Amino acid sequence: MKVKKILYGVGIALSQVLFASAQPINRQAVVTRHNVVNTKIDSLTSLSLGNGKFAFTADVTGLQTFPDAYKKGVSLGTQSEWGWNNFKDTVGYNISEVLKNYNLNGRMISYAVQWSEPLRKRQAADWLRKNPHRIHLGHLGFEIQKQNGSMISMADVKNIRQELDLWTGVLKSTFTVDNIPVEVTTTVHQDQDVVSVRVKSKLVTSGRLKVGLRFPYPTAEFLDEGANWANPQNHKSSILSSNADGAVIEHQLEGITYFSNLKWNRGTVNATSTPHSFQVIPAKGSDILELSCLFSPGQKTSAAVPAYQDSEASSKTQWAAFWNSGAAIDFAGSTDPRAKELERRTVLSQYLTKLQCAGSFPPQETGLTFNSWFGKPHLEMHWWHAVHFALWNRVDLMENSLSYYAKVQGKAKALAERQGFKGVRWQKMTDHNGDEAPSSVGAFLIWQQPHLIYMAELAYRDKRDKAILEKYKDLVFATAEFMASFPTYDKAKDQYNLGKGLIPAQEVFKAELTFNPTYELAYWDWALKVAQTWRERLGMSRDAEWDNVINKLAPLPVSEGVYLATESTPDSYTTDRWKTDHPAVLGALGMVPESKKLDMATMQRTFDLVWKVWSWEDTWGWDFPMTAMNAARLGKPERAVDALFMKIQTNTYLKNGHNYQDGRLRIYLPGNGGVLTTVAMMAGGWDGSQGVNPGFPKDGKWKVRSEGFKKMP
């Protein structure tokens, strides 16, 4: 009888556990408990609204009232994926001018690099890096008069309370000027490049509140904060039309002309005495102004511009649909104090990557907030920007940007042909047209090459649909053709080497001297095998040349029982320089699945050594997630969490969720993507993992409820 009671009790307990795990996560509760609230002006806490292709970043007023004060923080940008400009080339620069030949592995190969001299080559490289450049489309901000007639400064904005409702993508801001309340609601339409605002205040009625639209000039510098008011003579802006419903303002730069199409409930627009500055003046008789601004490369009528209520409805509907789609995770009830912060980073990273990285082009590393590297995307970062979408069961958001590869395939093929290789060599630092930017580091990187295969494989694994194979097969096979032709055959060892003539993901090594980096070897092996699997799925025979490379690809380099960063640096862990930048050797297990090429015991020792000796202060935001993924696959869940919370500046996550690097690079979206990829892996598992939430500690301090995740390869 006693045994029966025990079994009965165990059964009840088990059924309760199963019942609890079967209950869907209250997603709205999880998301909204991390709504961002600001109560003071802080240049690092600005908040962005967007739809994946367009973003608008606001200060505490709900608009972009104080862009100069925020330009060294999280700058107040307005950017769209179509917004690119070229300065006029009066000299006639050409990519051929910056090519440099290197004698590598017995033949000459040309790379587009930066030059210090001669002067003409340096100028050509600089111009090609800076052009085209992404632009800030315009600043919408309040122009409010104080009672004494002067314009407000930041010190005049009092009683601030601003809240970003993550569930709806609606930003509500309240403040006072001269003790008069101002209520502002800001939103971005989810299908058009429209920012809409609703303002309620007696300052509207009295005529003291206006909305200014101001156009900055692009700097074409590494970092463009969108607050360059110099050079007014170099661009043109004018009101093309205006009526009772709205207006159209044209802005002309050297390489692009675009339009700000305005719609309001009551008002007029005037040009001010400041160049490229315009005022929307609300009509008297109401304390409410509703204004929408549609930025577009073509002129629109006011009837084509969504009204405020349309933008708000679009935002509420589509953001809720986003949160209700895909995977979710809930750490409520955990006693580890880091769990709440991990949940915050996870929620805010989903929000930021959805609005910044879900468009039809790979994003730049600072998304659509402000420019870094002249606004240009880096394709080696595309893995961090996009893979998490698929693992969170939102594969469509990842596929949005995969269309880019088909668009630029011709230029990638020309790059490979120029260097004497087959297939396509994917660009590193590039632009919306797929042109290669000169770079003495980027031109030699190769770890972006397998990314297309990785992401296409995730798309296939989502539904196991042959249509996906047909959709991406040409890109996958062309990618693999380059990968098979790139290694150099070493007759003495009867093996294929990667290099010389590459810079690995750990960018501290010289291209001419470097060969067989551990991470790239493991990734090359995995991706070529997947490409062969694609051929078999399509009923095709295996490619004999690819198999030859797979079978004879150099082993992962080992010395004294640990994997080296590269075979060419046996002093990987004794020379200080080699212990900085990305610890990419860990990516060989984590980003890349376990394979027969890799020995787990050796990687265990490598992890322990890297953890101990690495110069973690000299790393980047995605290095901590990469380390955590390696730890999880090694069966070290406690270390995985420790890696995610390593107390290093580049592992800082601001109040608005952005990954902060330093004073130059205040936001870094690969870090956010890394958090999401790692959490997905720790919750959803990976091929061969066992149990529920396999990457999280089982020490009783972590209560993890997850649903909807896809397994990582």
XYZ file of C-alpha atoms in Angstrom:
713
model
C 0.000 0.000 0.000
C 2.834 2.358 0.902
C 4.534 1.682 -2.445
C 1.253 2.385 -4.263
C 0.908 5.727 -2.446
C 4.475 6.664 -3.368
C 3.885 5.750 -7.004
C 0.604 7.641 -6.952
C 2.359 10.695 -5.529
C 5.106 10.494 -8.103
C 2.484 10.208 -10.833
C 0.649 13.278 -9.564
C 3.908 15.236 -9.366
C 4.921 14.143 -12.857
C 1.529 15.037 -14.289
C 1.772 18.463 -12.682
C 5.191 18.996 -14.265
C 3.896 17.885 -17.654
C 0.824 20.076 -17.283
C 2.950 23.069 -16.320
C 5.312 22.529 -19.244
C 2.352 22.224 -21.588
C 0.989 25.627 -20.620
C 1.934 28.199 -23.258
C 4.155 31.046 -22.151
C 2.362 34.311 -21.484
C 4.383 36.104 -24.110
C 2.915 39.539 -23.567
C 3.783 39.375 -19.883
C 7.362 38.353 -20.639
C 7.832 41.070 -23.247
C 6.172 43.987 -21.488
C 7.959 43.497 -18.190
C 11.004 44.726 -20.088
C 9.417 47.871 -21.533
C 12.020 50.626 -21.477
C 11.233 53.630 -19.275
C 13.266 56.849 -19.371
C 12.909 59.611 -16.797
C 15.884 61.763 -17.744
C 17.949 62.796 -20.737
C 20.760 60.343 -21.414
C 22.379 60.144 -24.851
C 22.821 56.369 -24.512
C 19.131 55.640 -23.883
C 17.507 56.894 -27.073
C 14.841 54.543 -28.426
C 14.242 53.268 -31.932
C 11.062 52.402 -33.807
C 11.116 50.585 -37.113
C 9.942 47.852 -39.449
C 13.112 46.043 -40.554
C 13.741 48.285 -43.553
C 13.316 51.706 -41.928
C 14.079 53.024 -38.457
C 13.542 56.247 -36.526
C 15.431 56.889 -33.296
C 13.949 59.348 -30.788
C 15.142 61.242 -27.751
C 13.060 61.736 -24.571
C 10.657 64.087 -26.350
C 9.460 61.278 -28.630
C 10.986 62.982 -31.653
C 14.522 64.081 -32.558
C 14.514 67.426 -30.809
C 18.129 67.407 -29.597
C 20.249 65.569 -32.206
C 23.460 67.408 -31.325
C 23.219 66.292 -27.696
C 22.838 62.631 -28.694
C 25.350 62.425 -31.532
C 28.084 60.911 -29.344
C 25.641 58.489 -27.762
C 23.031 56.397 -29.564
C 22.539 58.949 -32.314
C 19.126 60.084 -33.505
C 19.082 58.601 -36.977
C 16.374 58.210 -39.586
C 17.501 55.587 -42.079
C 16.053 53.358 -44.771
C 17.678 50.527 -46.662
C 17.261 52.447 -49.946
C 18.946 55.612 -48.664
C 22.427 55.650 -50.256
C 24.397 58.554 -51.689
C 27.542 58.969 -53.790
C 29.643 62.076 -53.733
C 30.398 63.253 -57.249
C 33.518 61.588 -58.604
C 35.332 64.335 -60.470
C 38.528 62.295 -60.752
C 37.359 58.939 -62.090
C 38.391 56.447 -59.437
C 38.270 52.749 -60.290
C 38.594 49.559 -58.269
C 41.471 48.485 -60.538
C 43.581 51.284 -59.051
C 43.606 49.732 -55.590
C 44.404 46.165 -56.593
C 47.645 44.754 -55.249
C 49.206 41.514 -56.434
C 50.426 38.998 -53.897
C 52.577 35.969 -54.674
C 50.668 33.291 -52.804
C 51.139 29.557 -53.083
C 53.083 29.885 -56.299
C 50.821 32.286 -58.187
C 49.861 35.948 -58.278
C 46.481 36.932 -56.814
C 45.083 40.477 -56.696
C 43.312 41.967 -53.689
C 41.567 45.334 -53.281
C 43.460 46.925 -50.398
C 44.087 50.267 -48.733
C 47.192 52.238 -49.633
C 49.246 54.823 -47.778
C 51.202 55.759 -50.893
C 51.327 56.716 -53.684
C 48.836 59.510 -53.071
C 46.566 58.641 -56.002
C 46.096 55.054 -54.787
C 45.413 56.203 -51.246
C 42.813 58.680 -52.474
C 41.198 56.055 -54.690
C 40.947 53.577 -51.828
C 39.531 56.220 -49.501
C 36.948 57.325 -52.059
C 35.826 53.766 -52.794
C 35.472 53.003 -49.075
C 33.392 56.131 -48.516
C 31.165 55.802 -51.578
C 28.425 54.899 -51.666
C 27.480 55.809 -48.095
C 24.222 55.415 -46.246
C 22.425 58.665 -45.408
C 20.316 60.080 -42.621
C 17.057 61.035 -44.264
C 16.082 63.889 -41.962
C 15.403 64.939 -38.382
C 11.899 65.488 -37.062
C 11.990 67.399 -33.792
C 10.000 69.787 -31.673
C 10.546 73.527 -31.810
C 8.955 74.875 -28.647
C 8.958 78.459 -27.480
C 9.206 79.259 -23.815
C 6.969 81.854 -22.254
C 9.675 84.496 -22.750
C 9.789 83.756 -26.483
C 13.130 81.936 -26.586
C 13.456 78.367 -27.794
C 13.717 75.548 -25.297
C 16.951 73.809 -24.398
C 17.292 70.400 -22.784
C 17.252 72.034 -19.353
C 13.729 73.296 -20.024
C 12.308 69.788 -20.520
C 11.010 68.720 -17.100
C 9.015 65.871 -15.537
C 10.121 63.387 -18.152
C 8.492 60.004 -18.429
C 8.911 57.982 -21.582
C 7.932 54.352 -22.128
C 8.517 52.113 -25.106
C 5.794 49.474 -25.287
C 7.695 46.615 -26.859
C 4.547 44.607 -27.521
C 3.088 47.302 -29.789
C 6.144 49.245 -30.938
C 4.497 52.456 -29.682
C 6.546 55.085 -27.838
C 4.776 57.314 -25.307
C 6.590 60.374 -23.998
C 5.389 62.995 -21.527
C 7.193 66.069 -20.265
C 6.516 69.663 -19.325
C 7.733 73.023 -20.565
C 6.949 75.985 -18.333
C 4.822 73.554 -16.293
C 2.635 72.892 -19.340
C 2.265 69.151 -20.082
C 3.139 67.706 -23.483
C 1.921 64.209 -24.385
C 3.560 62.561 -27.374
C 2.860 59.203 -29.020
C 5.254 58.060 -31.752
C 5.033 55.048 -34.026
C 6.408 53.689 -37.299
C 4.246 52.072 -39.959
C 5.220 48.445 -40.495
C 4.810 48.393 -44.287
C 6.046 51.848 -45.272
C 8.879 54.210 -44.329
C 6.573 56.357 -42.248
C 7.040 57.869 -38.817
C 3.853 59.208 -37.264
C 3.374 61.312 -34.164
C 0.404 62.521 -32.101
C 0.955 65.516 -29.817
C -1.494 66.787 -27.208
C -0.700 70.003 -25.351
C -1.919 73.515 -24.708
C 1.345 74.552 -26.306
C -0.212 73.415 -29.597
C -3.264 75.598 -28.999
C -1.176 78.641 -28.149
C 1.056 78.267 -31.194
C 4.221 77.741 -29.148
C 4.804 74.175 -30.344
C 5.891 73.415 -33.879
C 7.584 70.432 -35.511
C 10.794 71.005 -37.420
C 12.103 68.907 -40.301
C 15.806 69.381 -40.903
C 18.123 67.717 -43.416
C 21.749 67.017 -42.459
C 24.565 66.613 -44.962
C 26.355 63.249 -45.096
C 29.873 63.192 -43.758
C 30.925 60.001 -45.566
C 33.127 59.308 -42.578
C 33.507 56.016 -40.721
C 30.845 57.128 -38.255
C 28.089 59.471 -39.458
C 25.905 60.572 -36.571
C 23.452 62.443 -38.776
C 24.098 65.833 -37.198
C 26.288 67.540 -39.785
C 24.827 70.990 -40.404
C 27.847 72.256 -42.331
C 28.151 72.404 -46.128
C 24.653 73.815 -46.790
C 25.774 74.879 -50.264
C 26.367 71.239 -51.277
C 22.751 70.140 -51.211
C 19.315 71.513 -52.011
C 15.916 71.280 -50.360
C 12.613 72.882 -51.185
C 8.853 72.647 -50.702
C 7.412 71.210 -53.901
C 3.765 71.400 -52.913
C 1.598 72.212 -49.918
C -2.120 72.111 -49.167
C -4.501 71.801 -46.250
C -3.689 68.096 -45.802
C 0.076 68.062 -46.124
C 3.151 68.869 -48.171
C 6.010 67.404 -50.172
C 9.603 68.468 -49.517
C 12.397 67.502 -51.881
C 15.988 66.936 -50.770
C 18.749 66.697 -53.377
C 22.206 65.317 -52.703
C 24.893 64.622 -55.289
C 23.866 61.006 -55.727
C 20.232 60.805 -54.639
C 17.067 62.856 -54.633
C 14.320 61.822 -52.239
C 11.157 63.185 -50.717
C 9.585 63.813 -47.340
C 5.858 63.444 -47.857
C 3.941 65.042 -44.987
C 0.373 64.566 -43.832
C -1.269 66.361 -40.908
C -4.661 66.873 -39.355
C -4.432 70.676 -39.251
C -1.486 72.837 -40.236
C 0.853 74.467 -42.716
C 4.536 74.203 -43.566
C 7.118 76.942 -44.016
C 10.804 77.109 -44.848
C 12.817 78.759 -42.074
C 15.779 81.100 -42.308
C 18.081 78.150 -41.486
C 19.115 76.282 -44.645
C 17.437 72.901 -45.155
C 15.084 73.494 -42.233
C 11.277 73.524 -42.358
C 8.496 74.015 -39.817
C 5.133 72.325 -39.546
C 2.870 74.859 -37.859
C -0.309 73.438 -36.298
C -3.534 75.325 -36.968
C -4.971 77.051 -33.935
C -8.180 75.877 -32.343
C -7.076 72.423 -31.218
C -4.600 71.091 -28.695
C -3.816 68.051 -30.855
C -1.410 67.725 -33.770
C -1.206 64.513 -35.765
C 1.616 64.295 -38.275
C 2.977 61.579 -40.550
C 6.161 61.778 -42.606
C 6.737 59.260 -45.405
C 10.326 59.201 -46.635
C 10.579 57.840 -50.157
C 12.736 57.898 -53.285
C 9.620 59.027 -55.178
C 7.156 61.851 -54.683
C 3.800 60.933 -53.081
C 0.526 62.726 -52.597
C -0.772 63.406 -49.106
C -3.537 60.891 -49.779
C -0.876 58.185 -50.129
C 0.637 58.960 -46.720
C -0.869 56.919 -43.868
C -2.529 59.002 -41.183
C -1.338 58.688 -37.592
C -4.061 56.216 -36.628
C -3.147 53.978 -39.581
C 0.501 53.852 -38.534
C -0.422 53.113 -34.941
C -2.791 50.325 -35.958
C -0.155 48.837 -38.253
C 2.428 48.892 -35.495
C 0.172 47.373 -32.850
C -1.067 44.608 -35.130
C 2.232 43.569 -36.655
C 4.364 43.804 -33.522
C 1.884 41.641 -31.630
C 1.972 39.179 -34.534
C 5.761 39.114 -34.343
C 5.812 38.382 -30.626
C 3.136 35.705 -30.999
C 5.112 34.004 -33.773
C 8.170 31.823 -33.461
C 9.817 30.839 -30.208
C 9.635 32.268 -26.707
C 11.473 31.835 -23.431
C 10.550 32.699 -19.847
C 12.979 32.771 -16.909
C 10.439 33.733 -14.247
C 11.051 31.908 -10.965
C 14.808 31.546 -11.494
C 16.888 32.348 -8.435
C 20.137 32.965 -10.299
C 20.293 36.797 -10.287
C 21.531 36.784 -13.902
C 18.359 35.182 -15.230
C 16.328 38.394 -15.179
C 19.052 40.259 -17.030
C 19.384 37.494 -19.623
C 15.642 37.658 -20.208
C 15.888 41.457 -20.627
C 18.713 41.150 -23.126
C 16.819 38.447 -24.976
C 13.584 40.424 -25.250
C 15.264 43.692 -26.236
C 17.558 41.943 -28.711
C 14.534 40.427 -30.439
C 13.000 43.892 -30.662
C 16.166 45.561 -31.959
C 17.025 42.919 -34.542
C 13.454 42.779 -35.855
C 13.387 46.516 -36.525
C 17.019 46.862 -37.645
C 18.015 43.595 -39.353
C 14.955 42.030 -40.978
C 15.057 43.845 -44.304
C 16.060 42.704 -47.766
C 19.764 43.562 -47.379
C 22.341 42.407 -44.834
C 22.492 45.239 -42.284
C 25.450 47.303 -41.237
C 26.771 46.541 -37.769
C 24.939 49.553 -36.331
C 21.738 48.705 -38.173
C 19.512 51.592 -39.214
C 20.404 53.790 -36.240
C 23.600 55.480 -37.386
C 26.488 54.752 -39.709
C 29.582 52.748 -38.983
C 32.081 51.782 -41.672
C 30.338 54.375 -43.884
C 27.014 52.552 -43.549
C 28.284 49.443 -45.322
C 27.373 45.863 -44.385
C 30.042 43.282 -43.653
C 29.009 39.882 -44.920
C 31.015 37.978 -42.310
C 28.661 39.543 -39.755
C 25.559 38.349 -41.605
C 25.687 35.075 -39.642
C 25.270 37.007 -36.401
C 22.583 39.275 -37.823
C 20.400 36.560 -39.358
C 20.926 33.011 -38.065
C 18.997 33.645 -34.855
C 15.808 34.391 -36.814
C 15.736 30.813 -38.094
C 16.537 29.269 -34.700
C 13.730 31.326 -33.143
C 11.397 29.782 -35.742
C 11.097 32.986 -37.766
C 12.941 31.744 -40.810
C 11.126 34.165 -43.118
C 12.919 37.081 -41.460
C 16.258 35.429 -42.185
C 15.275 34.685 -45.767
C 14.393 38.333 -46.398
C 18.092 39.181 -46.652
C 19.159 35.989 -48.439
C 17.714 37.471 -51.628
C 20.688 39.855 -51.597
C 23.087 37.063 -52.561
C 21.244 36.359 -55.787
C 21.296 40.066 -56.570
C 25.073 40.416 -56.174
C 26.064 36.953 -57.416
C 27.470 38.321 -60.656
C 29.906 40.598 -58.845
C 30.907 37.804 -56.481
C 31.620 35.620 -59.507
C 33.706 38.361 -61.097
C 35.722 38.672 -57.875
C 36.445 34.933 -57.849
C 37.396 34.959 -61.551
C 39.737 37.926 -61.081
C 41.612 35.927 -58.456
C 41.665 32.715 -60.472
C 39.062 30.753 -58.508
C 35.848 29.014 -59.492
C 32.347 29.831 -58.320
C 31.580 32.959 -56.317
C 33.675 34.632 -53.651
C 31.335 36.539 -51.382
C 32.359 40.094 -50.695
C 33.298 41.181 -47.193
C 32.848 44.955 -46.888
C 30.279 45.817 -49.510
C 27.159 47.870 -50.233
C 23.613 47.488 -51.539
C 24.943 46.927 -55.061
C 27.440 44.244 -54.064
C 30.528 46.287 -54.899
C 33.714 45.472 -53.021
C 35.217 48.137 -50.756
C 39.010 48.150 -50.488
C 40.258 46.796 -47.172
C 43.660 45.546 -46.138
C 41.951 43.161 -43.721
C 38.513 42.529 -45.193
C 39.761 41.558 -48.637
C 41.512 38.530 -47.119
C 38.717 37.244 -44.873
C 37.115 33.958 -45.880
C 34.762 33.027 -43.049
C 31.868 34.841 -44.715
C 32.041 32.304 -47.547
C 30.220 29.354 -45.895
C 27.507 31.570 -44.359
C 25.237 31.290 -47.401
C 25.330 27.495 -47.150
C 24.668 27.629 -43.408
C 21.639 29.894 -43.761
C 20.254 28.041 -46.787
C 20.524 24.815 -44.785
C 18.586 26.410 -41.914
C 15.904 27.438 -44.399
C 15.697 23.854 -45.668
C 15.617 22.332 -42.172
C 12.659 24.549 -41.319
C 10.209 22.629 -43.504
C 12.311 20.013 -45.339
C 10.774 21.377 -48.526
C 12.350 20.594 -51.895
C 11.276 24.037 -53.063
C 13.941 25.516 -50.773
C 16.567 23.314 -52.398
C 15.509 24.560 -55.823
C 15.425 28.160 -54.617
C 18.976 28.267 -53.273
C 20.799 25.442 -55.071
C 22.618 27.662 -57.570
C 23.927 29.895 -54.784
C 24.896 26.922 -52.610
C 26.738 25.163 -55.426
C 28.514 28.321 -56.636
C 29.589 28.983 -53.053
C 30.942 25.453 -52.742
C 32.764 25.702 -56.078
C 34.837 28.555 -54.715
C 35.406 26.694 -51.464
C 36.732 23.666 -53.323
C 38.991 25.735 -55.583
C 40.434 27.993 -52.879
C 42.579 25.499 -50.867
C 46.134 24.802 -52.007
C 47.301 21.235 -52.505
C 50.384 20.290 -50.489
C 51.937 17.376 -52.374
C 54.371 16.495 -49.585
C 51.577 16.033 -47.065
C 48.929 14.972 -49.589
C 46.522 17.511 -48.137
C 44.725 20.727 -48.993
C 45.630 23.800 -46.969
C 43.619 26.955 -46.406
C 46.153 29.669 -47.179
C 48.601 31.210 -47.267
C 46.743 34.313 -48.306
C 43.975 34.718 -45.763
C 43.131 36.517 -42.557
C 41.017 34.453 -40.183
C 38.088 35.679 -38.109
C 40.685 36.539 -35.475
C 41.993 39.475 -37.483
C 45.446 39.834 -35.930
C 47.386 37.641 -38.362
C 49.191 38.625 -41.562
C 47.602 37.312 -44.721
C 50.842 36.409 -46.465
C 51.992 34.189 -43.589
C 48.787 32.610 -42.344
C 47.442 29.180 -43.168
C 45.080 26.576 -41.721
C 43.128 28.499 -39.078
C 41.176 26.063 -36.904
C 37.763 27.714 -37.123
C 37.837 28.182 -40.888
C 39.024 24.606 -41.474
C 36.156 23.211 -39.409
C 33.632 25.499 -41.130
C 35.005 24.695 -44.610
C 34.697 20.974 -43.934
C 31.133 21.252 -42.629
C 29.849 23.522 -45.404
C 31.337 21.469 -48.251
C 29.741 18.343 -46.779
C 26.373 20.112 -46.586
C 26.705 21.212 -50.207
C 27.266 17.576 -51.175
C 24.175 16.608 -49.173
C 22.191 19.166 -51.162
C 23.290 17.481 -54.381
C 22.129 14.121 -53.036
C 18.775 15.539 -51.892
C 18.240 16.798 -55.432
C 19.049 13.402 -56.932
C 22.435 14.564 -58.225
C 25.736 12.731 -57.947
C 28.330 13.956 -55.496
C 30.939 16.321 -56.899
C 34.232 14.395 -57.069
C 36.376 17.514 -56.762
C 34.559 18.600 -53.621
C 34.959 15.133 -52.109
C 38.661 15.192 -52.862
C 39.036 18.445 -50.939
C 36.849 17.206 -48.086
C 38.838 13.989 -47.739
C 42.215 15.691 -47.870
C 41.505 18.983 -46.105
C 44.216 19.719 -43.544
C 43.544 18.519 -40.006
C 42.754 21.032 -37.287
C 46.162 22.160 -36.016
C 47.119 20.885 -32.548
C 50.089 21.599 -30.316
C 50.617 20.387 -26.749
C 47.122 18.978 -26.609
C 45.175 22.096 -27.657
C 43.948 23.549 -30.922
C 45.981 26.439 -32.290
C 44.454 29.598 -33.693
C 46.269 28.779 -36.937
C 48.817 26.175 -37.950
C 51.173 29.039 -38.844
C 51.241 30.280 -35.225
C 52.472 27.506 -32.927
C 52.878 30.280 -30.330
C 49.111 30.958 -30.345
C 48.915 31.079 -26.534
C 52.337 32.429 -25.624
C 52.546 35.543 -27.809
C 50.406 38.335 -26.363
C 49.272 39.626 -29.758
C 47.763 36.241 -30.650
C 45.605 36.292 -27.501
C 43.611 39.368 -28.548
C 40.610 40.009 -30.797
C 38.108 37.190 -31.410
C 38.971 33.821 -29.794
C 37.752 32.270 -33.045
C 39.332 28.905 -32.295
C 36.261 28.299 -30.088
C 33.990 28.837 -33.092
C 35.181 25.507 -34.457
C 32.762 23.947 -31.973
C 29.753 26.116 -31.259
C 29.141 28.041 -34.428
C 30.234 24.891 -36.265
C 28.784 21.514 -35.220
C 30.864 18.669 -33.874
C 32.411 16.549 -36.628
C 34.832 13.654 -37.059
C 37.466 16.261 -37.795
C 37.299 17.542 -34.228
C 38.373 15.828 -31.014
C 36.191 16.807 -28.057
C 38.867 16.215 -25.432
C 41.241 18.502 -27.306
C 38.563 21.169 -27.534
C 37.865 20.798 -23.801
C 41.498 21.595 -23.075
C 41.446 24.433 -25.610
C 38.410 25.992 -23.965
C 40.019 25.832 -20.520
C 43.226 27.414 -21.806
C 41.475 30.181 -23.743
C 39.307 30.970 -20.724
C 42.429 31.323 -18.601
C 44.882 33.211 -20.813
C 42.809 35.265 -23.275
C 42.951 39.057 -23.202
C 39.186 39.413 -22.814
C 39.416 43.198 -22.649
C 40.450 43.098 -26.319
C 37.393 41.293 -27.642
C 34.081 42.146 -29.310
C 30.446 41.699 -28.372
C 29.851 38.442 -30.223
C 32.861 36.738 -28.665
C 30.982 36.075 -25.437
C 28.037 34.294 -27.107
C 30.492 32.333 -29.251
C 32.326 31.223 -26.119
C 29.019 30.288 -24.488
C 28.015 28.143 -27.469
C 31.306 26.290 -27.268
C 30.824 25.729 -23.530
C 27.281 24.440 -24.032
C 28.371 21.869 -26.625
C 31.149 20.778 -24.284
C 28.605 20.087 -21.550
C 29.596 23.125 -19.490
C 26.274 24.990 -19.020
C 27.514 26.925 -15.986
C 30.469 28.172 -18.018
C 28.088 29.099 -20.840
C 26.209 31.434 -18.522
C 29.473 32.778 -17.116
C 30.597 33.610 -20.659
C 27.382 35.491 -21.389
C 27.937 37.602 -18.285
C 31.684 38.148 -18.386
C 32.320 41.592 -16.912
C 34.011 43.176 -19.906
C 33.058 46.549 -21.408
C 32.291 45.092 -24.831
C 29.784 42.779 -23.143
C 27.736 45.742 -21.888
C 24.044 45.968 -22.763
C 22.542 49.428 -22.433
C 19.151 50.321 -21.024
C 17.701 50.307 -24.550
C 19.160 46.836 -25.146
C 22.031 47.807 -27.436
C 25.402 46.103 -27.086
C 27.915 48.855 -26.234
C 31.528 48.490 -27.391
C 33.328 51.771 -26.761
C 33.106 55.512 -27.332
C 33.555 55.039 -31.050
C 31.111 52.166 -31.513
C 28.266 52.751 -29.075
C 25.992 50.068 -30.502
C 26.872 46.733 -32.056
C 24.073 44.525 -33.312
C 26.196 41.359 -33.837
C 26.289 41.190 -30.042
C 22.488 41.203 -29.885
C 22.275 38.560 -32.578
C 24.829 36.520 -30.677
C 22.748 36.584 -27.508
C 19.693 35.396 -29.423
C 21.582 32.636 -31.237
C 23.106 31.367 -27.991
C 19.864 31.450 -26.020
C 18.133 29.596 -28.871
C 20.850 26.965 -28.826
C 20.820 26.592 -25.039
C 17.028 26.240 -25.043
C 16.294 24.420 -28.294
C 19.445 22.335 -28.352
C 21.578 21.180 -31.246
C 21.829 18.039 -33.318
C 22.659 15.253 -30.902
C 21.835 17.163 -27.714
C 19.621 15.475 -25.146
C 16.798 16.723 -22.952
C 14.969 20.005 -22.536
C 16.904 23.283 -22.415
C 20.209 21.384 -22.637
C 22.474 24.437 -22.506
C 21.192 25.784 -19.179
C 22.510 24.777 -15.755
C 20.640 22.097 -13.864
C 21.656 23.439 -10.452
C 18.111 24.355 -9.401
C 18.719 28.089 -9.828
C 17.451 28.255 -13.389
C 13.766 27.832 -14.107
C 13.506 27.911 -17.886
C 10.335 27.566 -19.898
C 10.843 27.578 -23.645
C 8.739 26.845 -26.679
C 9.055 26.825 -30.444
C 12.832 26.757 -30.880
C 14.515 25.008 -33.779
C 17.528 22.826 -33.141
C 20.852 24.244 -34.211
C 22.946 22.084 -36.561
